[in-house]
PDB file of C-alpha atoms in Angstrom:
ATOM      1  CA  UNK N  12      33.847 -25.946 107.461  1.00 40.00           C
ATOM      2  CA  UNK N  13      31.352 -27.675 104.812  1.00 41.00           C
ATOM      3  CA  UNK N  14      34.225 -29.197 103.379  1.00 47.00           C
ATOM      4  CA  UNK N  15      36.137 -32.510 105.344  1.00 75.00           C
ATOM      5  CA  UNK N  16      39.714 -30.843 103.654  1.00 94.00           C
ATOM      6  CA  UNK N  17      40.187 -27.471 103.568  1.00 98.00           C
ATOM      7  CA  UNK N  18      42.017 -25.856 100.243  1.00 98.00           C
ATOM      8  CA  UNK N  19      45.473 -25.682  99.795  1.00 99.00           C
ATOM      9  CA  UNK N  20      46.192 -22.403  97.099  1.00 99.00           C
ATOM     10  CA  UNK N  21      49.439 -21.488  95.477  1.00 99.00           C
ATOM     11  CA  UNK N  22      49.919 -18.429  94.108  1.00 99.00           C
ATOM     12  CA  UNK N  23      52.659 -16.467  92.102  1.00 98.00           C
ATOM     13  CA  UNK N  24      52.294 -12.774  94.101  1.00 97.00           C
ATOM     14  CA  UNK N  25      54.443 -10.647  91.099  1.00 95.00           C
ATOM     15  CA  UNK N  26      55.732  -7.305  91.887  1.00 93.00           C
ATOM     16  CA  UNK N  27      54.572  -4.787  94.343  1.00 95.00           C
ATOM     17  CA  UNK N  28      52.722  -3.017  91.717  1.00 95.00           C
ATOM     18  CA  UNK N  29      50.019  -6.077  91.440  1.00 97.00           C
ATOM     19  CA  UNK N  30      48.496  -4.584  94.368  1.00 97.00           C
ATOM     20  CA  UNK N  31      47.110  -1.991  91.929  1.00 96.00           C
ATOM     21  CA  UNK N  32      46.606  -3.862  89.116  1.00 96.00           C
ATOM     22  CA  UNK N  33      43.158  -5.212  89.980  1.00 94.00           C
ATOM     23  CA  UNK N  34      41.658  -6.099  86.641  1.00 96.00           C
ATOM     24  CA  UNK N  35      44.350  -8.063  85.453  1.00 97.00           C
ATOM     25  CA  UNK N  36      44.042 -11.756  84.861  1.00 98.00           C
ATOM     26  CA  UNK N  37      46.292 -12.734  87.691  1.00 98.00           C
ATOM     27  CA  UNK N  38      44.018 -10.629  90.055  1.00 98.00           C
ATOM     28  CA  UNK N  39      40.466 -12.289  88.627  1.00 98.00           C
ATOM     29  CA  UNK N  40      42.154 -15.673  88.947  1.00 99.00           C
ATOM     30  CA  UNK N  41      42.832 -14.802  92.967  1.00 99.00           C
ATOM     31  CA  UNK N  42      39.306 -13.080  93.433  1.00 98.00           C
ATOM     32  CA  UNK N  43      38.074 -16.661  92.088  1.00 98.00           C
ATOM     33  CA  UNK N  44      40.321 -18.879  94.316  1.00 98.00           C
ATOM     34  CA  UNK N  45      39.749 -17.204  97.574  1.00 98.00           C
ATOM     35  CA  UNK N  46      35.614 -18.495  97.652  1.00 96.00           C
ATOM     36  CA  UNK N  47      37.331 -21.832  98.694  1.00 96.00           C
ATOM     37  CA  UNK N  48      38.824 -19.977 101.677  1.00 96.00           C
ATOM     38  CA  UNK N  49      35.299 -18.190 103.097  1.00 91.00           C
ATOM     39  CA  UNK N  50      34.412 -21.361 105.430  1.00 91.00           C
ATOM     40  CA  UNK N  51      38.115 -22.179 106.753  1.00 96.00           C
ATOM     41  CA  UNK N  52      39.017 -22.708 109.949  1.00 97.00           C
ATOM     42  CA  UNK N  53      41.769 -20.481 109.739  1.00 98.00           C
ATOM     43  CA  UNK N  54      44.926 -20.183 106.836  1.00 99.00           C
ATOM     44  CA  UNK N  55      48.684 -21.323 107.440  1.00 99.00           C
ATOM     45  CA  UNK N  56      50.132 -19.063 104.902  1.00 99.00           C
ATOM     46  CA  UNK N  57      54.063 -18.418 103.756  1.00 99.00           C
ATOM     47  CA  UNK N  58      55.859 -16.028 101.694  1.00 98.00           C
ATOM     48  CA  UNK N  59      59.512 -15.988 101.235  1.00 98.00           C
ATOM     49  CA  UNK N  60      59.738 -12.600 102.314  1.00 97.00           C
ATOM     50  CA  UNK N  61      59.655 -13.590 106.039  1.00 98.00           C
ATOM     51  CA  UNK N  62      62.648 -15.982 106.110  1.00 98.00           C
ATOM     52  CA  UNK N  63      64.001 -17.599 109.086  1.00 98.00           C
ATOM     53  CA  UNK N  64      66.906 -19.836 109.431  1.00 97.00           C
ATOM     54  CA  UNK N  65      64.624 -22.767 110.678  1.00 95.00           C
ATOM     55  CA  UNK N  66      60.598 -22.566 110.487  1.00 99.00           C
ATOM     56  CA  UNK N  67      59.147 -19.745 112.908  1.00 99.00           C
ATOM     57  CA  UNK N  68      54.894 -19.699 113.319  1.00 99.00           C
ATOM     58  CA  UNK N  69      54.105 -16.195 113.918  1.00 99.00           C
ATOM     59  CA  UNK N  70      51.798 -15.987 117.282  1.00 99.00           C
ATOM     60  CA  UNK N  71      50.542 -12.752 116.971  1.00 98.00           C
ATOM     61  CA  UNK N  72      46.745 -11.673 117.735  1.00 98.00           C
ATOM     62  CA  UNK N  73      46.399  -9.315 115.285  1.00 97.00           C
ATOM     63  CA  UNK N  74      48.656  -8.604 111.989  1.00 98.00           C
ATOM     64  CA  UNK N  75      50.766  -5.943 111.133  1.00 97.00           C
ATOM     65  CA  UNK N  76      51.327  -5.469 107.812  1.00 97.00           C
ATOM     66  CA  UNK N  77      54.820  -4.161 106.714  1.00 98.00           C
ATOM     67  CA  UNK N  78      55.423  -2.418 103.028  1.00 98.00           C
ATOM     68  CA  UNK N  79      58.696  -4.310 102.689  1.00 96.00           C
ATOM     69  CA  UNK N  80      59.523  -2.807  99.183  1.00 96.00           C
ATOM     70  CA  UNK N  81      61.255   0.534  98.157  1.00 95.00           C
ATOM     71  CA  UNK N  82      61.089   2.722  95.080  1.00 94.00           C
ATOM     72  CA  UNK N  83      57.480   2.639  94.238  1.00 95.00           C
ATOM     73  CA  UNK N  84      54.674   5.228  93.912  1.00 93.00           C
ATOM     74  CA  UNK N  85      52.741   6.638  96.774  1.00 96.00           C
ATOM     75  CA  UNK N  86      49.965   4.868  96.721  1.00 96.00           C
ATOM     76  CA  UNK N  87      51.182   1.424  97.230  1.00 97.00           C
ATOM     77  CA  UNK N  88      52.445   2.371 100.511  1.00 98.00           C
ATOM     78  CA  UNK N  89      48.565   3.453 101.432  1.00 97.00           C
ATOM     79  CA  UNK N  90      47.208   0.309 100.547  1.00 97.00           C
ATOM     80  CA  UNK N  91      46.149  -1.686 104.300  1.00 97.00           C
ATOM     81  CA  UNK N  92      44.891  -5.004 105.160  1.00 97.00           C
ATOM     82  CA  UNK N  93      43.271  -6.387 108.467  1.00 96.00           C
ATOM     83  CA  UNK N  94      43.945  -9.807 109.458  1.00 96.00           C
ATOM     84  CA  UNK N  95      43.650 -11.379 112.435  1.00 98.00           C
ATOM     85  CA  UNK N  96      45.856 -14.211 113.951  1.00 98.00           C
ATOM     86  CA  UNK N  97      45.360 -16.823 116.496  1.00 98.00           C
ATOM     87  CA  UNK N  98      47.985 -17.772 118.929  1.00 99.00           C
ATOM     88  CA  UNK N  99      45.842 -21.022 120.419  1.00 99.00           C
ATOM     89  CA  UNK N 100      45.689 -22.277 116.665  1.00 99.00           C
ATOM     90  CA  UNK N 101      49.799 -21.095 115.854  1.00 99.00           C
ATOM     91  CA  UNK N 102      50.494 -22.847 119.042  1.00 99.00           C
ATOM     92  CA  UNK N 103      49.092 -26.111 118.119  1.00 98.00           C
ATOM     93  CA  UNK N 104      50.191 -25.888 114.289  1.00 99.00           C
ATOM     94  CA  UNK N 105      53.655 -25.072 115.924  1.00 99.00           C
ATOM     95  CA  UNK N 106      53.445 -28.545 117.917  1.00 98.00           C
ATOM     96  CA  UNK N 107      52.087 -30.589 115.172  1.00 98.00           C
ATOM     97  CA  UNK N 108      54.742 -29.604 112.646  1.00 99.00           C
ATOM     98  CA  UNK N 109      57.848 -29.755 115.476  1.00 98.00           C
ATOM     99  CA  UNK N 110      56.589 -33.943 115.993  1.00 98.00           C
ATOM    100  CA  UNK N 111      57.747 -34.251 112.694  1.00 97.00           C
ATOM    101  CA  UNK N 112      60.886 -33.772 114.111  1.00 95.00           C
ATOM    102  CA  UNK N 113      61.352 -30.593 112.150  1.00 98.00           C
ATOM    103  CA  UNK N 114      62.926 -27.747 114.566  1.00 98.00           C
ATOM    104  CA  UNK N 115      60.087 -25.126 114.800  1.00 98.00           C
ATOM    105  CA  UNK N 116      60.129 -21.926 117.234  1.00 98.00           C
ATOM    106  CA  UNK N 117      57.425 -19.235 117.457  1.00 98.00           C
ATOM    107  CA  UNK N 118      57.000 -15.295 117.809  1.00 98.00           C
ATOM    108  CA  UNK N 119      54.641 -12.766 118.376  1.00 97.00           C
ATOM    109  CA  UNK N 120      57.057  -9.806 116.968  1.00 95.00           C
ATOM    110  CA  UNK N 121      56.818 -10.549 112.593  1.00 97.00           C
ATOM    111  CA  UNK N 122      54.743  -8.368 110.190  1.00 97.00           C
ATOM    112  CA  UNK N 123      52.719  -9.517 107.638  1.00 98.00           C
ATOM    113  CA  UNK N 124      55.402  -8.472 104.138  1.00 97.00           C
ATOM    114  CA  UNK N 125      53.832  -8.186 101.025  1.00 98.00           C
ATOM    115  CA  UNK N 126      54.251 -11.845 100.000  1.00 98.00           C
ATOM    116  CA  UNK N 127      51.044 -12.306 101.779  1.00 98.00           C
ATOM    117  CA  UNK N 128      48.708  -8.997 102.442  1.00 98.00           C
ATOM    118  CA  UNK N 129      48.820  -8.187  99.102  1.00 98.00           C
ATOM    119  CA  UNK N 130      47.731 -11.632  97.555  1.00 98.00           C
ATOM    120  CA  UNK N 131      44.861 -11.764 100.341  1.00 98.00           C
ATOM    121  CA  UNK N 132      43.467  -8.469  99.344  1.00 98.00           C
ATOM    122  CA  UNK N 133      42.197 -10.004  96.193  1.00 98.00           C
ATOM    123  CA  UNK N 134      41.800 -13.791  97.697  1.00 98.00           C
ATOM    124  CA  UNK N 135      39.735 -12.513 100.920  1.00 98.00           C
ATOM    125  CA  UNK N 136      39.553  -8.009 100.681  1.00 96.00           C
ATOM    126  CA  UNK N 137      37.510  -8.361 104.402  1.00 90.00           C
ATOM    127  CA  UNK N 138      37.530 -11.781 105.935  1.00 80.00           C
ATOM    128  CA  UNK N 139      37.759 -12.665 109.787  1.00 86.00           C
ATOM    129  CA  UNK N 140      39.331 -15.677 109.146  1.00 97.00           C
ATOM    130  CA  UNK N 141      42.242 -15.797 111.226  1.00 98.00           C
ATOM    131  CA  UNK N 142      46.033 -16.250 109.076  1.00 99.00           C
ATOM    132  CA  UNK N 143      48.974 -18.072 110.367  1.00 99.00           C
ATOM    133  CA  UNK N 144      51.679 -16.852 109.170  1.00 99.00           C
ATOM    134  CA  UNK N 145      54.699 -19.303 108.939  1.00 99.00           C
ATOM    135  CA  UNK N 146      58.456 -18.206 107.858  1.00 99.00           C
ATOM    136  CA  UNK N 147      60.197 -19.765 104.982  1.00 98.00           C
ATOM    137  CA  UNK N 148      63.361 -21.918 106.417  1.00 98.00           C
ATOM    138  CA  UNK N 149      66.134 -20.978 104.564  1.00 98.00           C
ATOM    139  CA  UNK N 150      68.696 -23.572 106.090  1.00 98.00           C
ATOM    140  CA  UNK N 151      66.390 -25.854 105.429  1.00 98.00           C
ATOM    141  CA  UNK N 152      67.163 -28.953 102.906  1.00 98.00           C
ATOM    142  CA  UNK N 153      64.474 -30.141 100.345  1.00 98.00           C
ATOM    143  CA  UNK N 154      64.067 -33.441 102.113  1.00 98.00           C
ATOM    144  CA  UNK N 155      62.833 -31.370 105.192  1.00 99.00           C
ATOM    145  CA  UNK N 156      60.568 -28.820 103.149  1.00 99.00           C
ATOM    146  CA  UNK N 157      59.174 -32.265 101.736  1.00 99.00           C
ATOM    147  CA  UNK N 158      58.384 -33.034 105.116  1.00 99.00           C
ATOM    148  CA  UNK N 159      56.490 -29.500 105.841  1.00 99.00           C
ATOM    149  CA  UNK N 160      54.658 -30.046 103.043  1.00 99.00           C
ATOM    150  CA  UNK N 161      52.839 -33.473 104.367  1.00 99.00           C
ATOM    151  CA  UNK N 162      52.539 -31.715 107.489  1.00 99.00           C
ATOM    152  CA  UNK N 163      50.572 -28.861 106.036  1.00 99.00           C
ATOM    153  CA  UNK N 164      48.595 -32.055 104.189  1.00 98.00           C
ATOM    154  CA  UNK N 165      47.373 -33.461 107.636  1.00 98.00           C
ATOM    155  CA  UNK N 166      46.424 -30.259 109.013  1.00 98.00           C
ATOM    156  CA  UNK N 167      44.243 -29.266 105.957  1.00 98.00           C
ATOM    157  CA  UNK N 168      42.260 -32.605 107.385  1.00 97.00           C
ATOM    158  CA  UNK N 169      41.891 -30.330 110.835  1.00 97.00           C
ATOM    159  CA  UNK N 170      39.977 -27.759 108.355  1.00 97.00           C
ATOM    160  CA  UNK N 171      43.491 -25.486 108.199  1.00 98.00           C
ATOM    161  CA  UNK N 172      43.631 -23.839 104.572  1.00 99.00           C
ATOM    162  CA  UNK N 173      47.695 -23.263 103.313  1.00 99.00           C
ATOM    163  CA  UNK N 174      48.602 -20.661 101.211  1.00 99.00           C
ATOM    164  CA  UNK N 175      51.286 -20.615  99.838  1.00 99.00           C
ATOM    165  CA  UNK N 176      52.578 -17.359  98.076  1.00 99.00           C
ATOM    166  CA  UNK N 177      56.446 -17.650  95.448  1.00 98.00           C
ATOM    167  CA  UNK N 178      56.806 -17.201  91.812  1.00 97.00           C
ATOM    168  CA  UNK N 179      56.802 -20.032  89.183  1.00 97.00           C
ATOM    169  CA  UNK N 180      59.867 -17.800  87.645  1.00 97.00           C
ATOM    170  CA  UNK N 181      61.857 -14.991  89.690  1.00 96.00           C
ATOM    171  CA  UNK N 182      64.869 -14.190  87.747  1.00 96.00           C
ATOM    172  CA  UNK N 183      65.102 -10.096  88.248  1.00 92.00           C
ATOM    173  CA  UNK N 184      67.759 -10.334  85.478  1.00 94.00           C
ATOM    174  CA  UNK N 185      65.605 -11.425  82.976  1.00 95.00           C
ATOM    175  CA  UNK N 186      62.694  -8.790  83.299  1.00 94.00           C
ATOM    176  CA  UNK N 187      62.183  -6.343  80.377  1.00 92.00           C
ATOM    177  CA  UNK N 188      59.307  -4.555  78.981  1.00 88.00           C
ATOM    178  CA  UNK N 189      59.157  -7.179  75.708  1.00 76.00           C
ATOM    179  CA  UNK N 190      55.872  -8.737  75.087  1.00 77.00           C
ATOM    180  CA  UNK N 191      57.044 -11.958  73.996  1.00 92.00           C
ATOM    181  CA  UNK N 192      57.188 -14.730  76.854  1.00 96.00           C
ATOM    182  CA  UNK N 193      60.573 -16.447  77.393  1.00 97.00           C
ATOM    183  CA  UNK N 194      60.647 -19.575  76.451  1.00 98.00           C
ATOM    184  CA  UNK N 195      62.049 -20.849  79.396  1.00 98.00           C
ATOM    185  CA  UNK N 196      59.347 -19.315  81.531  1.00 98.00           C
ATOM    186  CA  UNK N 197      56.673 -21.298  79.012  1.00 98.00           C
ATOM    187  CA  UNK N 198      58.647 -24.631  79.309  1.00 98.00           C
ATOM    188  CA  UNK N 199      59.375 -24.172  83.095  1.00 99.00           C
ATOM    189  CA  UNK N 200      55.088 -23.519  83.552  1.00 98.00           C
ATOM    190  CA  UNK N 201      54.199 -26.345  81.064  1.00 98.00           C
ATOM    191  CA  UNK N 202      56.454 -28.494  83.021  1.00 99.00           C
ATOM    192  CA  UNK N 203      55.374 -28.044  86.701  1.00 99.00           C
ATOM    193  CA  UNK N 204      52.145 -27.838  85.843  1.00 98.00           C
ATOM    194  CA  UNK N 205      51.909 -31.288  84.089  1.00 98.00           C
ATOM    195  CA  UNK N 206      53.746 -32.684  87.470  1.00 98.00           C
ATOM    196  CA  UNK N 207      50.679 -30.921  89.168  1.00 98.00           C
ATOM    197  CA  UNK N 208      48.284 -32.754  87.172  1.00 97.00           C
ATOM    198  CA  UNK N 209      50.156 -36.366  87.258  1.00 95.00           C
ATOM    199  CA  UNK N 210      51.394 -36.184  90.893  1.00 93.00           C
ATOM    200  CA  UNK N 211      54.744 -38.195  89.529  1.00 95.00           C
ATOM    201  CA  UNK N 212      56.981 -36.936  92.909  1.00 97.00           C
ATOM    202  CA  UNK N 213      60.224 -38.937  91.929  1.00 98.00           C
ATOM    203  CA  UNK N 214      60.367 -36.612  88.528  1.00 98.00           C
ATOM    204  CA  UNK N 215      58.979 -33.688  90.264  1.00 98.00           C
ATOM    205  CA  UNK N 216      62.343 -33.868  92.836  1.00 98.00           C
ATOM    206  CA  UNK N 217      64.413 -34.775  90.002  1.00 98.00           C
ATOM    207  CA  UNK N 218      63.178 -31.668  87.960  1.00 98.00           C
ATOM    208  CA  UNK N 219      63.615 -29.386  90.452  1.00 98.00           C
ATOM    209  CA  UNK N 220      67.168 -30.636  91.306  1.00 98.00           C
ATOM    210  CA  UNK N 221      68.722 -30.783  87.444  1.00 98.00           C
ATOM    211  CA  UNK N 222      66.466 -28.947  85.321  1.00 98.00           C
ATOM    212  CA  UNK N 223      68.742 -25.770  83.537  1.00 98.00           C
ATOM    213  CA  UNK N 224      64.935 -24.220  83.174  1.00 98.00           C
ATOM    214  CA  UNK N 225      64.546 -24.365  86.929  1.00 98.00           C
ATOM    215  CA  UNK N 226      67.559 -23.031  87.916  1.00 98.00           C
ATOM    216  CA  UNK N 227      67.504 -19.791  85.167  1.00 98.00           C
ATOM    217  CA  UNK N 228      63.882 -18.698  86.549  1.00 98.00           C
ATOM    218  CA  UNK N 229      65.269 -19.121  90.058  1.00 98.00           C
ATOM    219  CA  UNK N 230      68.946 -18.243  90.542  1.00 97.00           C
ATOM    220  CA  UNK N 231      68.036 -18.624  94.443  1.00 97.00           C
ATOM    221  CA  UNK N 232      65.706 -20.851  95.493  1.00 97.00           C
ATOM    222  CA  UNK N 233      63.267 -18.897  98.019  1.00 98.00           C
ATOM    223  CA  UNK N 234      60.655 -17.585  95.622  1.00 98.00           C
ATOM    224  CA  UNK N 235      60.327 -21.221  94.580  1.00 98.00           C
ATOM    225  CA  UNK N 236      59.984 -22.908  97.914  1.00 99.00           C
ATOM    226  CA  UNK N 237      56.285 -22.248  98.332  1.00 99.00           C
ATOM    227  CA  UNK N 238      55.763 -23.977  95.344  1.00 99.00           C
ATOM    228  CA  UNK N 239      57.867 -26.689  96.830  1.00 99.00           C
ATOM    229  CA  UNK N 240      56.007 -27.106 100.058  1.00 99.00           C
ATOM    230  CA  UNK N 241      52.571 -26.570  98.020  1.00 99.00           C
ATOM    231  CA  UNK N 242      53.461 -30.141  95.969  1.00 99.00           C
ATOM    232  CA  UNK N 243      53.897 -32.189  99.202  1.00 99.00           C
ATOM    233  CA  UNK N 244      50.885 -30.453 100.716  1.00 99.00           C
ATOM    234  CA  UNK N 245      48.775 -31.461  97.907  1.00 98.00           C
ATOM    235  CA  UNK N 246      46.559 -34.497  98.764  1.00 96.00           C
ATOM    236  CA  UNK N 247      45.266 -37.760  96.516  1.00 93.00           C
ATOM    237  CA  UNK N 248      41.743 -36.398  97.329  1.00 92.00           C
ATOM    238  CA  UNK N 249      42.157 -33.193  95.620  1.00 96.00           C
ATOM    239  CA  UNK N 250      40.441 -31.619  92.817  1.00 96.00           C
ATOM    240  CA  UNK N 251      43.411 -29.791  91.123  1.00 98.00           C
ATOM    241  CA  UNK N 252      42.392 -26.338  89.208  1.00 98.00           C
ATOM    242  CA  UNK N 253      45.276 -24.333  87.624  1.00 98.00           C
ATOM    243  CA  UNK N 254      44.308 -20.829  87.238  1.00 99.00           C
ATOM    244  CA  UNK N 255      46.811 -19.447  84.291  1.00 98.00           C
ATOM    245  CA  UNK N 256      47.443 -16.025  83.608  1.00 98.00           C
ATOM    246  CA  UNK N 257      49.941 -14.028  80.984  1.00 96.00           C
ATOM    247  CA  UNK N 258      53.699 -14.323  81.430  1.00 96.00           C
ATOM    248  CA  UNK N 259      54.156 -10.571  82.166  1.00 95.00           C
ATOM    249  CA  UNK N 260      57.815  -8.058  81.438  1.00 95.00           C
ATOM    250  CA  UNK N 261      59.018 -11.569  79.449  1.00 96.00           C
ATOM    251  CA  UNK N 262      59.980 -13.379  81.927  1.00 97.00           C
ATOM    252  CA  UNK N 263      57.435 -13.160  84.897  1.00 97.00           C
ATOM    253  CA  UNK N 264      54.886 -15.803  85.227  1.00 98.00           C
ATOM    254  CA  UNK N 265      51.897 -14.912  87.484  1.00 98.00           C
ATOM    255  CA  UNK N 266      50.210 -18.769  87.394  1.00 98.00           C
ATOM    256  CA  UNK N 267      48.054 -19.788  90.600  1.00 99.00           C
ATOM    257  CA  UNK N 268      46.774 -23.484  91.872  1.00 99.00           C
ATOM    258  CA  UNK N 269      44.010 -24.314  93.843  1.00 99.00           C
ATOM    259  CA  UNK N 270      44.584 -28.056  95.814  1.00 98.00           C
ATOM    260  CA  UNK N 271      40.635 -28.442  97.194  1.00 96.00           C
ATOM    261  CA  UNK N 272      38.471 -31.415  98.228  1.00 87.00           C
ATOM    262  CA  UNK N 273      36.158 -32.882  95.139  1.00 75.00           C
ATOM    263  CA  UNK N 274      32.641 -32.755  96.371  1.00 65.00           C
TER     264      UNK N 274
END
C-alpha cells in the first residue's frame, strides 16, 4: 500500500434500512471514507452482530453474507455483497493477536451479518480487497478489549486496515419519529469525540465506566465495543477526521471516524 499505516475507520452502521438510504449524509460520509481503504492489504473488520464468547477470526475464502434482521421490506433482503476472505492472512492475524495472550480461536463456518456488508457497500460497493472478519468477545473485560485494540494498532503497521462497525448511541427504547436530537445523544457525541481529538485515555476509560450519558445510549455494551477497540487502535501518527452526520428518530447517532496516516 502507498501508505506505511493503513486506516483504521469507525463507523455507526444504523438500522437495516440504511442499506437503502443512499443519499443520506451518513451514506456520503462512508462513500468518502472508504478511498482510504482502495490500496489495503486486506481489512480486519468487527460488528457486534457476530459475537463470540472469546475473539473468533473468521477463516473463510469467500463471504457469505447473512440478512440477520426480521420485519423489513422486500428489498432489503435482495440487497448482496461479494467479499472475499483470506485464510493465510486470518491465520496470521489469529497468531499475532493470541501472543498477546488474549485467547483467540478461528472458523471457516460465520456469515458476514449486516454490521459489516451493509457499511462496505457504501465504503467499497466492488472491491477485491480481502475482509477479515473478527467476532466481538462478549466475556471479554475492557482491560482485554484495550489490549485488542493495540493489537489491531500494530497490524495496521503490516498494511491491515480495521473497521470497526457499533453505534455511538443504541438505546432501542429511546427511538421515536421526533426531529429533535436527545440531548444525551448530543452530549454523549460531543464528548467522545473531543476524547478522539485529545487522545486523553485515563478520561476516555473513566467516561466510559461512570458516565450516566454512556450508559442511557447503551443499556448493553456490544454496540459500543467497536468504538472501544477503535480508541486503542488509533495510533499517535494519525490524522484524525470525524465525519458527522444528523442524529436520526431522536436518539440515533450515525457519526463515523477515519484513524489514517498524515502524509
Amino acid at each position: 500500500m502507498k501508505a506505511s499505516i493503513a486506516p483504521l475507520i469507525y463507523v455507526s452502521h444504523g438500522a437495516p434500512t440504511f442499506a437503502l438510504d443512499n443519499t443520506s449524509i451518513a451514506a456520503s460520509n462512508l462513500k468518502e471514507q472508504g478511498k482510504a481503504l482502495r490500496n489495503v492489504k486486506a481489512i480486519i473488520a468487527m460488528s457486534p452482530h457476530f459475537a463470540t464468547s472469546s475473539l473468533t477470526v473468521n477463516t473463510t475464502q469467500q463471504h457469505r453474507i447473512v440478512h440477520d434482521f426480521y420485519g423489513f421490506a422486500k428489498p432489503l433482503y435482495e440487497l448482496t455483497y461479494e467479499a472475499a476472505g483470506h485464510p493465510t492472512f486470518a491465520e496470521e492475524i489469529a497468531r499475532k493477536i493470541s501472543a498477546s495472550s488474549l485467547p483467540v480461536t478461528t472458523t471457516s463456518q460465520a456469515d458476514m451479518d449486516h454490521g459489516i456488508w451493509i457499511p462496505m457497500r457504501y465504503l467499497l460497493p466492488t472491491s477485491d480487497v480481502p475482509i477479515i472478519q473478527i467476532s466481538y468477545p462478549a466475556n471479554w473485560t475492557l482491560e482485554q478489549l484495550e489490549i485488542l485494540g493495540q493489537c489491531l494498532a500494530c497490524l495496521r503497521l503490516e498494511g491491515y486496515a480495521v473497521l470497526m462497525s457499533g453505534g455511538i448511541s443504541h438505546n432501542f427504547a429511546d427511538l421515536k419519529t421526533s426531529t429533535e436530537p436527545a440531548a444525551y445523544v448530543i452530549r454523549l457525541r460531543e464528548t467522545l469525540f473531543d476524547y478522539v481529538k485529545n487522545k486523553d485515555t485515563e478520561g476516555f476509560k473513566q467516561y466510559v465506566r461512570n458516565n450516566p450519558d454512556v450508559k442511557r445510549a447503551h443499556p448493553s455494551f456490544e454496540h459500543f465495543a467497536p468504538f472501544y477497540v477503535a480508541y486503542f487502535a488509533a495510533r499517535p501518527e494519525d490524522l484524525v477526521e470525524i465525519f458527522e452526520a444528523p442524529i436520526e428518530l431522536h436518539a440515533l447517532a450515525m457519526d463515523s471516524i477515519t484513524w489514517k496516516f498524515a502524509e
